[in-house]
Short mmCIF file of C-alpha atoms in Angstrom, two decimals:
data_model
loop_
_atom_site.label_atom_id
_atom_site.label_comp_id
_atom_site.label_asym_id
_atom_site.label_seq_id
_atom_site.Cartn_x
_atom_site.Cartn_y
_atom_site.Cartn_z
CA UNK I 19 -8.64 2.81 22.40
CA UNK I 20 -12.23 2.59 21.22
CA UNK I 21 -14.10 3.83 18.16
CA UNK I 22 -15.68 7.27 18.26
CA UNK I 23 -17.34 7.12 14.84
CA UNK I 24 -20.96 6.15 14.34
CA UNK I 25 -23.23 5.28 11.44
CA UNK I 26 -25.79 7.81 10.31
CA UNK I 27 -28.16 7.84 7.36
CA UNK I 28 -28.69 11.25 5.75
CA UNK I 29 -30.95 11.62 2.70
CA UNK I 30 -30.79 7.85 2.14
CA UNK I 31 -26.96 7.74 2.16
CA UNK I 32 -24.87 5.92 4.75
CA UNK I 33 -22.32 8.10 6.53
CA UNK I 34 -19.48 7.61 8.97
CA UNK I 35 -19.72 10.47 11.48
CA UNK I 36 -17.00 11.45 13.95
CA UNK I 37 -17.06 14.34 16.40
CA UNK I 38 -14.20 16.17 18.05
CA UNK I 39 -14.25 19.13 20.44
CA UNK I 40 -11.57 21.79 20.79
CA UNK I 41 -10.98 24.40 23.44
CA UNK I 42 -10.22 26.88 20.68
CA UNK I 43 -12.02 29.55 18.68
CA UNK I 44 -13.90 28.37 15.60
CA UNK I 45 -11.58 30.44 13.38
CA UNK I 46 -8.55 28.54 14.63
CA UNK I 47 -10.11 25.14 13.90
CA UNK I 48 -11.33 26.42 10.52
CA UNK I 49 -7.77 27.46 9.67
CA UNK I 50 -6.48 24.01 10.67
CA UNK I 51 -8.93 22.50 8.16
CA UNK I 52 -8.49 24.96 5.30
CA UNK I 53 -5.05 26.64 5.38
CA UNK I 54 -2.55 24.52 3.44
CA UNK I 55 0.16 25.33 5.98
CA UNK I 56 -2.02 24.32 8.96
CA UNK I 57 -3.50 21.29 7.15
CA UNK I 58 0.05 20.07 6.47
CA UNK I 59 0.65 19.66 10.20
CA UNK I 60 -1.87 16.83 10.53
CA UNK I 61 -3.09 15.64 7.11
CA UNK I 62 -1.56 17.02 3.92
CA UNK I 63 -1.08 20.03 1.71
CA UNK I 64 -3.14 21.52 -1.06
CA UNK I 65 -2.14 23.54 -4.08
CA UNK I 66 -4.18 25.50 -6.58
CA UNK I 67 -6.74 28.26 -6.35
CA UNK I 68 -9.73 27.39 -4.11
CA UNK I 69 -11.80 30.14 -5.77
CA UNK I 70 -11.96 27.89 -8.86
CA UNK I 71 -13.69 25.21 -6.78
CA UNK I 72 -10.80 22.75 -7.11
CA UNK I 73 -7.50 22.07 -5.37
CA UNK I 74 -4.95 19.26 -5.52
CA UNK I 75 -4.28 17.51 -2.20
CA UNK I 76 -1.21 15.49 -1.23
CA UNK I 77 -1.51 13.48 1.98
CA UNK I 78 1.83 13.96 3.73
CA UNK I 79 1.60 11.08 6.20
CA UNK I 80 1.02 8.21 3.75
CA UNK I 81 3.57 6.08 1.93
CA UNK I 82 4.02 7.22 -1.68
CA UNK I 83 0.98 9.54 -1.66
CA UNK I 84 -0.64 10.51 -4.94
CA UNK I 85 -1.79 14.04 -5.72
CA UNK I 86 -5.59 13.91 -5.69
CA UNK I 87 -7.97 16.50 -7.11
CA UNK I 88 -10.62 17.70 -4.66
CA UNK I 89 -13.76 19.55 -5.71
CA UNK I 90 -15.00 22.11 -3.19
CA UNK I 91 -18.77 21.63 -3.11
CA UNK I 92 -19.57 23.90 -0.14
CA UNK I 93 -17.36 26.44 1.61
CA UNK I 94 -19.16 28.53 4.24
CA UNK I 95 -16.40 30.07 6.35
CA UNK I 96 -16.05 29.27 9.25
CA UNK I 97 -18.80 26.69 9.69
CA UNK I 98 -18.87 24.23 6.79
CA UNK I 99 -16.60 22.66 4.23
CA UNK I 100 -17.79 19.88 1.92
CA UNK I 101 -15.36 18.40 -0.59
CA UNK I 102 -15.19 15.35 -2.80
CA UNK I 103 -12.31 13.61 -4.42
CA UNK I 104 -12.44 13.38 -8.18
CA UNK I 105 -10.87 10.31 -9.73
CA UNK I 106 -11.30 8.14 -12.78
CA UNK I 107 -14.03 6.05 -11.11
CA UNK I 108 -16.85 8.10 -9.56
CA UNK I 109 -17.80 5.08 -7.42
CA UNK I 110 -14.43 5.42 -5.67
CA UNK I 111 -14.74 9.16 -4.96
CA UNK I 112 -15.02 10.23 -1.33
CA UNK I 113 -17.40 12.92 -0.11
CA UNK I 114 -16.25 14.59 3.11
CA UNK I 115 -18.30 17.09 5.10
CA UNK I 116 -16.90 19.13 8.00
CA UNK I 117 -19.25 21.26 10.10
CA UNK I 118 -18.05 23.51 12.89
CA UNK I 119 -19.93 25.23 15.69
CA UNK I 120 -18.72 27.20 18.69
CA UNK I 121 -20.27 27.62 22.11
CA UNK I 122 -18.60 29.33 25.08
CA UNK I 123 -15.09 29.01 23.61
CA UNK I 124 -15.47 25.33 22.68
CA UNK I 125 -15.56 24.43 18.99
CA UNK I 126 -17.19 21.20 17.87
CA UNK I 127 -16.30 19.49 14.61
CA UNK I 128 -18.81 17.10 13.08
CA UNK I 129 -16.89 15.24 10.38
CA UNK I 130 -18.72 12.91 8.01
CA UNK I 131 -17.79 10.72 5.07
CA UNK I 132 -20.43 9.37 2.71
CA UNK I 133 -20.03 5.58 2.50
CA UNK I 134 -20.91 4.43 -1.01
CA UNK I 135 -19.68 1.01 0.17
CA UNK I 136 -20.17 0.61 3.94
CA UNK I 137 -17.57 -2.20 4.03
CA UNK I 138 -14.76 0.37 3.67
CA UNK I 139 -15.53 1.65 7.17
CA UNK I 140 -13.22 -0.99 8.69
CA UNK I 141 -10.33 0.86 7.01
CA UNK I 142 -11.49 4.47 6.78
CA UNK I 143 -12.90 4.55 10.32
CA UNK I 144 -9.51 3.85 11.94
CA UNK I 145 -7.87 6.18 9.41
CA UNK I 146 -10.12 9.11 10.28
CA UNK I 147 -9.71 8.42 14.02
CA UNK I 148 -5.94 8.75 13.49
CA UNK I 149 -6.14 11.90 11.39
CA UNK I 150 -8.72 13.63 13.59
CA UNK I 151 -6.64 12.87 16.70
CA UNK I 152 -3.71 14.46 14.85
CA UNK I 153 -5.94 17.47 14.09
CA UNK I 154 -6.81 17.75 17.79
CA UNK I 155 -3.13 17.66 18.75
CA UNK I 156 -2.34 20.19 16.03
CA UNK I 157 -4.95 22.66 17.30
CA UNK I 158 -4.05 22.09 20.96
CA UNK I 159 -0.27 22.29 20.73
CA UNK I 160 0.83 22.53 17.10
CA UNK I 161 2.68 19.22 17.57
CA UNK I 162 1.38 15.88 16.28
CA UNK I 163 4.49 13.83 17.02
CA UNK I 164 2.78 11.99 19.88
CA UNK I 165 -0.01 10.68 17.63
CA UNK I 166 1.35 7.62 15.86
CA UNK I 167 -0.50 5.02 13.79
CA UNK I 168 0.10 2.34 16.42
CA UNK I 169 -3.18 0.95 17.76
CA UNK I 170 -5.55 2.53 15.25
CA UNK I 171 -5.68 -0.49 12.94
CA UNK I 172 -7.14 -2.53 15.81
CA UNK I 173 -10.27 -0.35 15.65
CA UNK I 174 -11.39 -2.09 12.43
CA UNK I 175 -13.42 -4.87 14.16
CA UNK I 176 -15.21 -2.27 16.28
CA UNK I 177 -16.19 -0.41 13.13
CA UNK I 178 -17.33 -3.66 11.51
CA UNK I 179 -19.60 -4.34 14.49
CA UNK I 180 -20.96 -0.77 14.67
CA UNK I 181 -21.77 -0.70 10.95
CA UNK I 182 -22.89 -4.33 10.58
CA UNK I 183 -20.34 -5.21 7.93
CA UNK I 184 -17.82 -8.05 7.64
CA UNK I 185 -14.41 -7.29 9.07
CA UNK I 186 -12.02 -7.28 6.11
CA UNK I 187 -9.34 -8.68 8.39
CA UNK I 188 -11.07 -12.06 8.59
CA UNK I 189 -13.99 -11.49 10.96
CA UNK I 190 -17.51 -12.51 10.07
CA UNK I 191 -20.52 -10.34 9.41
CA UNK I 192 -22.08 -8.67 12.41
CA UNK I 193 -25.53 -7.29 12.96
CA UNK I 194 -26.10 -3.54 12.89
CA UNK I 195 -28.72 -2.28 15.30
CA UNK I 196 -30.16 1.16 14.54
#
């Protein structure tokens, strides 16, 4: 297993960017990202009324998951969804941006997370690899049982190297080459 995420700077902000492709219509992938029932298959559920610009999300594949408020910043069906978590400490909020495009029956997802602290990439990079692989399985077959957490944690040093940050698991700082 190797990392698929890469660093990108957009408007002066560091981002973790991951891409996945699906042999599926854009509407199907959009539904897997936005329908609470479909999202529950690979990530979590949401409750509330999206038309208010806020929903509460519960990650269903984490130990003792909290309910987290998400603010919907951009929703352009079926091509773009940008959300941010809203907690007590704005420095800890996550901004997530999903962009979809379709060409000849293949849908591409460009998923990005703003990194207010690039050092978190050694944890969130492997986490998003896991969840996006679950998304791919969900869209392909509806079943994510074959995607387990095993092996994803070992991607942390690769993310440290790619982003030029110390590996939180004891590795030293590495140089980032852009």
